[in-house]
Coordinates of N, CA and C in Angstrom, one line a residue:
M16 N 103.8 123.0 95.3 CA 103.3 121.7 95.6 C 102.2 121.7 96.7
T17 N 101.2 120.9 96.5 CA 100.1 120.8 97.5 C 100.2 119.5 98.2
L18 N 100.0 119.5 99.5 CA 100.0 118.3 100.3 C 98.6 117.6 100.1
A19 N 98.7 116.3 99.8 CA 97.4 115.5 99.7 C 97.6 114.2 100.4
Y20 N 96.5 113.7 100.9 CA 96.5 112.4 101.6 C 95.6 111.4 100.8
V21 N 96.2 110.2 100.6 CA 95.5 109.2 99.8 C 95.3 107.9 100.6
G22 N 94.1 107.4 100.7 CA 93.9 106.1 101.3 C 94.2 105.0 100.4
L23 N 95.0 104.0 100.9 CA 95.3 102.8 100.1 C 94.7 101.6 100.8
G24 N 94.1 100.7 100.0 CA 93.5 99.5 100.6 C 93.4 98.5 99.5
A25 N 93.3 97.2 100.0 CA 93.1 96.1 99.1 C 92.7 94.9 100.0
N26 N 91.9 94.0 99.4 CA 91.5 92.8 100.1 C 91.5 91.5 99.2
L27 N 92.1 91.6 98.1 CA 92.2 90.5 97.2 C 93.7 90.4 96.8
G28 N 94.2 89.1 96.7 CA 95.6 88.9 96.3 C 96.5 89.2 97.4
D29 N 97.8 89.5 97.1 CA 98.8 89.9 98.1 C 98.7 91.4 98.3
S30 N 97.7 91.7 99.2 CA 97.4 93.1 99.4 C 98.5 94.0 99.9
A31 N 99.3 93.5 100.8 CA 100.5 94.3 101.3 C 101.5 94.5 100.2
A32 N 101.8 93.5 99.4 CA 102.7 93.7 98.3 C 102.1 94.7 97.3
T33 N 100.8 94.7 97.0 CA 100.2 95.6 96.1 C 100.3 97.0 96.6
L34 N 100.1 97.2 97.9 CA 100.2 98.6 98.4 C 101.6 99.1 98.4
R35 N 102.6 98.2 98.7 CA 104.0 98.7 98.6 C 104.3 99.1 97.2
H36 N 103.9 98.3 96.2 CA 104.1 98.5 94.8 C 103.5 99.8 94.3
V37 N 102.2 100.0 94.7 CA 101.5 101.2 94.2 C 102.1 102.5 94.9
A38 N 102.6 102.4 96.1 CA 103.3 103.5 96.7 C 104.5 103.9 95.9
G39 N 105.3 103.0 95.4 CA 106.4 103.3 94.5 C 105.9 103.9 93.2
E40 N 104.8 103.4 92.6 CA 104.3 103.9 91.4 C 103.8 105.4 91.6
L41 N 103.1 105.6 92.7 CA 102.7 107.0 93.0 C 103.9 107.9 93.0
G42 N 104.9 107.5 93.7 CA 106.1 108.4 93.9 C 106.9 108.6 92.6
A43 N 106.7 107.7 91.6 CA 107.3 107.8 90.3 C 106.4 108.5 89.2
T44 N 105.2 108.9 89.6 CA 104.3 109.6 88.7 C 104.7 111.1 88.6
P45 N 104.8 111.6 87.3 CA 105.1 113.0 87.1 C 104.0 113.8 87.8
G46 N 104.5 114.8 88.5 CA 103.6 115.7 89.3 C 103.3 115.3 90.7
I47 N 103.9 114.1 91.1 CA 103.7 113.6 92.4 C 105.0 113.3 93.1
E48 N 105.2 113.8 94.3 CA 106.4 113.5 95.1 C 105.9 112.8 96.3
M49 N 106.3 111.6 96.5 CA 105.9 110.8 97.7 C 106.6 111.3 98.9
V50 N 105.9 111.6 99.9 CA 106.4 112.0 101.2 C 106.6 110.8 102.1
T51 N 105.5 110.1 102.4 CA 105.6 109.0 103.3 C 104.3 108.2 103.2
V52 N 104.5 106.9 103.6 CA 103.3 106.0 103.7 C 103.2 105.6 105.2
S53 N 102.0 105.6 105.7 CA 101.8 105.1 107.1 C 102.2 103.6 107.2
P54 N 102.2 103.2 108.5 CA 102.3 101.7 108.7 C 101.0 101.1 108.1
F55 N 101.1 99.8 107.8 CA 99.9 99.1 107.3 C 99.1 98.5 108.4
Y56 N 97.8 98.5 108.2 CA 96.8 97.9 109.2 C 96.0 96.9 108.5
R57 N 95.5 95.9 109.3 CA 94.5 94.9 108.8 C 93.2 95.4 109.4
S58 N 92.2 95.4 108.6 CA 90.9 95.8 109.1 C 89.8 95.0 108.5
A59 N 88.7 94.8 109.2 CA 87.5 94.1 108.7 C 86.8 95.1 107.7
P60 N 86.2 94.5 106.7 CA 85.5 95.3 105.8 C 84.4 96.2 106.5
V61 N 84.2 97.4 106.0 CA 83.2 98.3 106.5 C 82.3 98.6 105.3
D62 N 81.0 98.3 105.4 CA 80.1 98.5 104.2 C 80.6 97.8 103.0
A63 N 81.3 96.6 103.2 CA 81.9 95.9 102.0 C 81.9 94.4 102.4
T64 N 82.2 93.6 101.4 CA 82.3 92.2 101.6 C 83.7 91.6 101.4
G65 N 83.9 90.4 101.7 CA 85.2 89.7 101.4 C 86.1 89.7 102.6
P66 N 87.3 89.3 102.3 CA 88.3 89.1 103.4 C 88.7 90.5 104.0
D67 N 89.5 90.4 105.0 CA 90.0 91.6 105.7 C 90.8 92.4 104.7
F68 N 90.8 93.7 104.9 CA 91.6 94.6 104.1 C 93.0 94.9 104.7
I69 N 93.9 95.2 103.9 CA 95.2 95.9 104.3 C 95.0 97.3 103.9
N70 N 95.3 98.2 104.8 CA 95.1 99.7 104.6 C 96.3 100.5 105.0
A71 N 96.4 101.6 104.4 CA 97.5 102.6 104.8 C 97.0 103.9 104.2
V72 N 97.7 105.0 104.6 CA 97.5 106.3 104.0 C 98.9 106.8 103.5
A73 N 98.8 107.4 102.3 CA 100.1 108.0 101.8 C 99.9 109.5 101.8
A74 N 101.0 110.2 102.3 CA 101.0 111.7 102.2 C 101.9 112.0 101.0
L75 N 101.5 112.9 100.2 CA 102.3 113.2 99.0 C 102.1 114.7 98.7
H76 N 103.1 115.2 98.0 CA 103.1 116.5 97.4 C 102.8 116.4 96.0
T77 N 101.9 117.3 95.5 CA 101.6 117.2 94.1 C 101.4 118.5 93.4
T78 N 101.7 118.6 92.1 CA 101.3 119.7 91.3 C 100.1 119.5 90.5
L79 N 99.5 118.2 90.6 CA 98.3 117.9 89.9 C 97.1 118.5 90.6
A80 N 96.2 118.9 89.8 CA 94.9 119.4 90.3 C 94.1 118.2 90.9
P81 N 93.1 118.4 91.8 CA 92.4 117.3 92.4 C 91.9 116.3 91.4
L82 N 91.2 116.7 90.3 CA 90.6 115.7 89.4 C 91.7 115.0 88.6
A83 N 92.8 115.7 88.3 CA 93.9 115.0 87.6 C 94.5 114.0 88.5
L84 N 94.6 114.3 89.8 CA 95.2 113.3 90.7 C 94.2 112.1 90.8
L85 N 92.9 112.4 90.9 CA 91.9 111.3 90.9 C 92.1 110.4 89.7
D86 N 92.3 111.0 88.5 CA 92.5 110.2 87.3 C 93.7 109.3 87.4
V87 N 94.8 109.8 88.0 CA 96.0 109.0 88.2 C 95.6 107.8 89.1
L88 N 94.9 108.1 90.2 CA 94.6 107.0 91.2 C 93.7 106.0 90.5
Q89 N 92.8 106.4 89.7 CA 91.9 105.4 89.0 C 92.6 104.6 88.0
R90 N 93.6 105.2 87.3 CA 94.4 104.5 86.3 C 95.2 103.4 87.0
L91 N 95.8 103.7 88.2 CA 96.5 102.8 89.0 C 95.6 101.6 89.4
E92 N 94.4 101.9 89.9 CA 93.5 100.9 90.3 C 93.2 99.9 89.1
L93 N 93.0 100.4 88.0 CA 92.7 99.6 86.8 C 94.0 98.8 86.4
A94 N 95.1 99.4 86.5 CA 96.4 98.7 86.2 C 96.6 97.5 87.1
H95 N 96.1 97.6 88.3 CA 96.2 96.5 89.3 C 95.0 95.6 89.4
G96 N 94.2 95.6 88.3 CA 93.1 94.7 88.2 C 91.8 95.0 88.9
R97 N 91.6 96.3 89.3 CA 90.4 96.7 90.0 C 89.2 96.5 89.1
E98 N 88.2 95.8 89.6 CA 87.0 95.7 89.0 C 85.9 96.2 89.9
R99 N 84.8 96.7 89.3 CA 83.7 97.2 90.0 C 82.4 96.5 89.6
P100 N 82.3 95.2 90.0 CA 81.1 94.5 89.5 C 79.8 94.9 90.3
Y101 N 80.0 95.4 91.5 CA 78.9 96.0 92.3 C 79.5 96.9 93.4
R102 N 78.7 97.7 94.0 CA 79.1 98.6 95.0 C 79.8 97.9 96.2
N103 N 81.0 98.4 96.6 CA 81.8 97.8 97.7 C 82.2 96.4 97.5
A104 N 82.4 96.0 96.3 CA 82.9 94.6 96.0 C 84.3 94.5 96.5
P105 N 84.8 93.2 96.8 CA 86.2 93.1 97.1 C 87.1 93.7 96.0
R106 N 88.3 94.1 96.4 CA 89.1 94.8 95.4 C 90.6 94.5 95.5
T107 N 91.2 94.4 94.4 CA 92.7 94.3 94.3 C 93.4 95.5 94.8
L108 N 92.7 96.7 94.6 CA 93.3 98.0 95.0 C 92.2 99.0 95.1
D109 N 92.2 99.8 96.1 CA 91.3 100.9 96.3 C 92.1 102.1 96.7
L110 N 92.1 103.2 95.9 CA 92.8 104.4 96.2 C 91.8 105.5 96.3
D111 N 91.8 106.2 97.5 CA 90.8 107.3 97.7 C 91.6 108.5 98.0
L112 N 91.3 109.6 97.3 CA 91.8 110.9 97.6 C 91.0 111.4 98.8
L113 N 91.7 111.5 99.9 CA 91.0 111.9 101.2 C 91.0 113.4 101.4
I114 N 92.2 114.0 101.3 CA 92.4 115.4 101.6 C 93.3 116.0 100.5
Y115 N 92.9 117.1 100.0 CA 93.8 117.9 99.1 C 93.9 119.3 99.8
E116 N 95.0 119.5 100.4 CA 95.2 120.7 101.2 C 94.6 122.0 100.8
G117 N 93.7 122.5 101.6 CA 93.1 123.8 101.3 C 91.9 123.7 100.4
V118 N 91.5 122.6 99.9 CA 90.5 122.5 98.9 C 89.2 121.8 99.5
T119 N 88.1 122.4 99.3 CA 86.8 121.8 99.5 C 86.2 121.7 98.2
L120 N 85.7 120.5 97.8 CA 85.1 120.3 96.5 C 83.9 119.4 96.5
D121 N 82.9 119.7 95.8 CA 81.7 118.9 95.6 C 81.4 118.8 94.2
H122 N 82.1 117.8 93.6 CA 82.0 117.5 92.1 C 81.4 116.1 91.9
P123 N 80.7 115.9 90.8 CA 80.1 114.6 90.6 C 81.1 113.4 90.7
R124 N 82.4 113.7 90.4 CA 83.4 112.6 90.5 C 84.2 112.6 91.8
L125 N 84.1 113.7 92.6 CA 85.0 113.8 93.7 C 84.5 114.7 94.7
T126 N 84.5 114.3 96.0 CA 84.1 115.2 97.1 C 85.3 115.3 98.0
L127 N 85.7 116.5 98.3 CA 86.8 116.7 99.2 C 86.4 117.7 100.3
P128 N 86.9 117.4 101.6 CA 87.5 116.2 102.0 C 86.6 115.0 101.8
H129 N 87.2 113.8 101.8 CA 86.4 112.6 101.6 C 85.3 112.6 102.6
P130 N 84.0 112.4 102.2 CA 82.9 112.6 103.0 C 82.7 111.5 104.1
R131 N 83.3 110.4 104.1 CA 83.1 109.3 105.1 C 84.4 108.9 105.9
M132 N 85.5 109.6 105.6 CA 86.7 109.2 106.3 C 86.6 109.3 107.8
H133 N 85.8 110.2 108.3 CA 85.7 110.4 109.8 C 85.0 109.2 110.4
E134 N 84.4 108.4 109.6 CA 83.6 107.2 110.1 C 84.4 105.9 110.0
R135 N 85.7 106.0 109.6 CA 86.4 104.7 109.3 C 87.7 104.7 110.0
A136 N 87.8 103.7 110.9 CA 89.1 103.5 111.6 C 90.2 103.3 110.7
F137 N 90.0 102.5 109.6 CA 91.0 102.2 108.6 C 91.6 103.4 107.9
V138 N 90.9 104.5 108.0 CA 91.5 105.8 107.4 C 92.1 106.6 108.6
L139 N 91.4 106.7 109.7 CA 91.8 107.6 110.7 C 93.1 107.2 111.4
R140 N 93.2 105.9 111.7 CA 94.4 105.4 112.4 C 95.7 105.7 111.6
P141 N 95.7 105.2 110.3 CA 97.0 105.5 109.6 C 97.1 107.0 109.3
L142 N 96.1 107.8 109.1 CA 96.2 109.2 109.0 C 96.8 109.9 110.2
A143 N 96.4 109.4 111.4 CA 97.0 109.9 112.6 C 98.4 109.6 112.7
D144 N 98.9 108.5 112.2 CA 100.3 108.1 112.2 C 101.1 109.2 111.4
L145 N 100.5 109.7 110.3 CA 101.2 110.7 109.5 C 101.0 112.1 110.0
A146 N 99.8 112.5 110.5 CA 99.5 113.8 110.8 C 98.7 113.9 112.1
P147 N 99.3 113.6 113.3 CA 98.5 113.4 114.5 C 97.7 114.7 114.9
A148 N 98.2 115.9 114.5 CA 97.6 117.1 114.9 C 96.5 117.6 113.8
L149 N 96.3 116.8 112.8 CA 95.4 117.2 111.8 C 94.0 117.3 112.3
I150 N 93.3 118.3 111.9 CA 91.9 118.5 112.3 C 91.0 118.4 111.1
L151 N 90.1 117.5 111.1 CA 89.1 117.3 110.0 C 87.9 118.2 110.3
P152 N 87.1 118.4 109.3 CA 85.9 119.2 109.5 C 85.0 118.7 110.7
Q153 N 85.1 117.4 110.9 CA 84.3 116.7 112.0 C 85.0 116.8 113.3
G154 N 86.3 117.2 113.4 CA 86.9 117.2 114.7 C 88.4 116.8 114.6
A155 N 89.0 116.7 115.8 CA 90.4 116.3 115.9 C 90.5 114.8 115.8
L156 N 91.6 114.3 115.3 CA 91.7 112.8 115.0 C 91.6 112.0 116.3
P157 N 92.1 112.3 117.4 CA 91.9 111.5 118.6 C 90.4 111.3 119.0
A158 N 89.7 112.3 118.9 CA 88.2 112.2 119.2 C 87.5 111.3 118.2
L159 N 87.9 111.5 116.9 CA 87.2 110.8 115.8 C 87.6 109.3 115.9
I160 N 88.9 109.0 116.3 CA 89.3 107.6 116.4 C 88.5 107.0 117.6
A161 N 88.3 107.7 118.7 CA 87.6 107.2 119.8 C 86.1 106.8 119.4
G162 N 85.6 107.6 118.4 CA 84.3 107.3 118.0 C 84.1 106.1 117.1
V163 N 85.2 105.5 116.6 CA 85.2 104.3 115.8 C 85.9 103.2 116.4
A164 N 86.0 103.2 117.7 CA 86.8 102.2 118.5 C 86.2 100.8 118.4
D165 N 84.9 100.7 117.9 CA 84.3 99.4 117.8 C 84.7 98.7 116.5
Q166 N 85.4 99.4 115.6 CA 85.8 98.8 114.3 C 87.1 98.1 114.5
A167 N 87.1 96.8 114.0 CA 88.2 96.0 114.1 C 89.4 96.4 113.2
I168 N 90.5 96.8 113.9 CA 91.7 97.2 113.1 C 92.9 96.8 113.9
E169 N 94.0 96.4 113.3 CA 95.2 96.0 114.0 C 96.4 96.4 113.1
P170 N 97.5 96.9 113.7 CA 98.7 97.2 112.9 C 99.3 95.9 112.5
L171 N 99.9 95.9 111.3 CA 100.7 94.7 110.8 C 102.1 94.9 111.3
A172 N 102.7 93.7 111.6 CA 104.1 93.7 112.0 C 105.0 94.2 110.9

């Protein structure tokens, strides 16, 4: 099994309920064993429009190859009503494969590690809850989090 981290987000509908539900669906998917989900955070949209997002990160073990895991994530987005009318539109569910342990990939459908996660507090903060010692290609999480301190984010109760 390979350790992977998936970003979860939504800003339409009951976002927290959607994220809880999709975490269960991920854990029930053949080839995926859910390890844990970070606490939820509320964050202002970054390069997007609409209401605030609810975000989290899931750590999971998988036997699925990166592109097969991406297919699962995209099927779940569609099942939860995800539409893509324009770039960065508000969404009922957004699932991003952030890290697939030991894999660097530059494919038309998927770049690993995720190329912009180091610029986003809504990824870094929950990722640090799960793996505080993790080092990304751009640096250690505490330094990266300090670099996005101007982005509005707050833990949910």
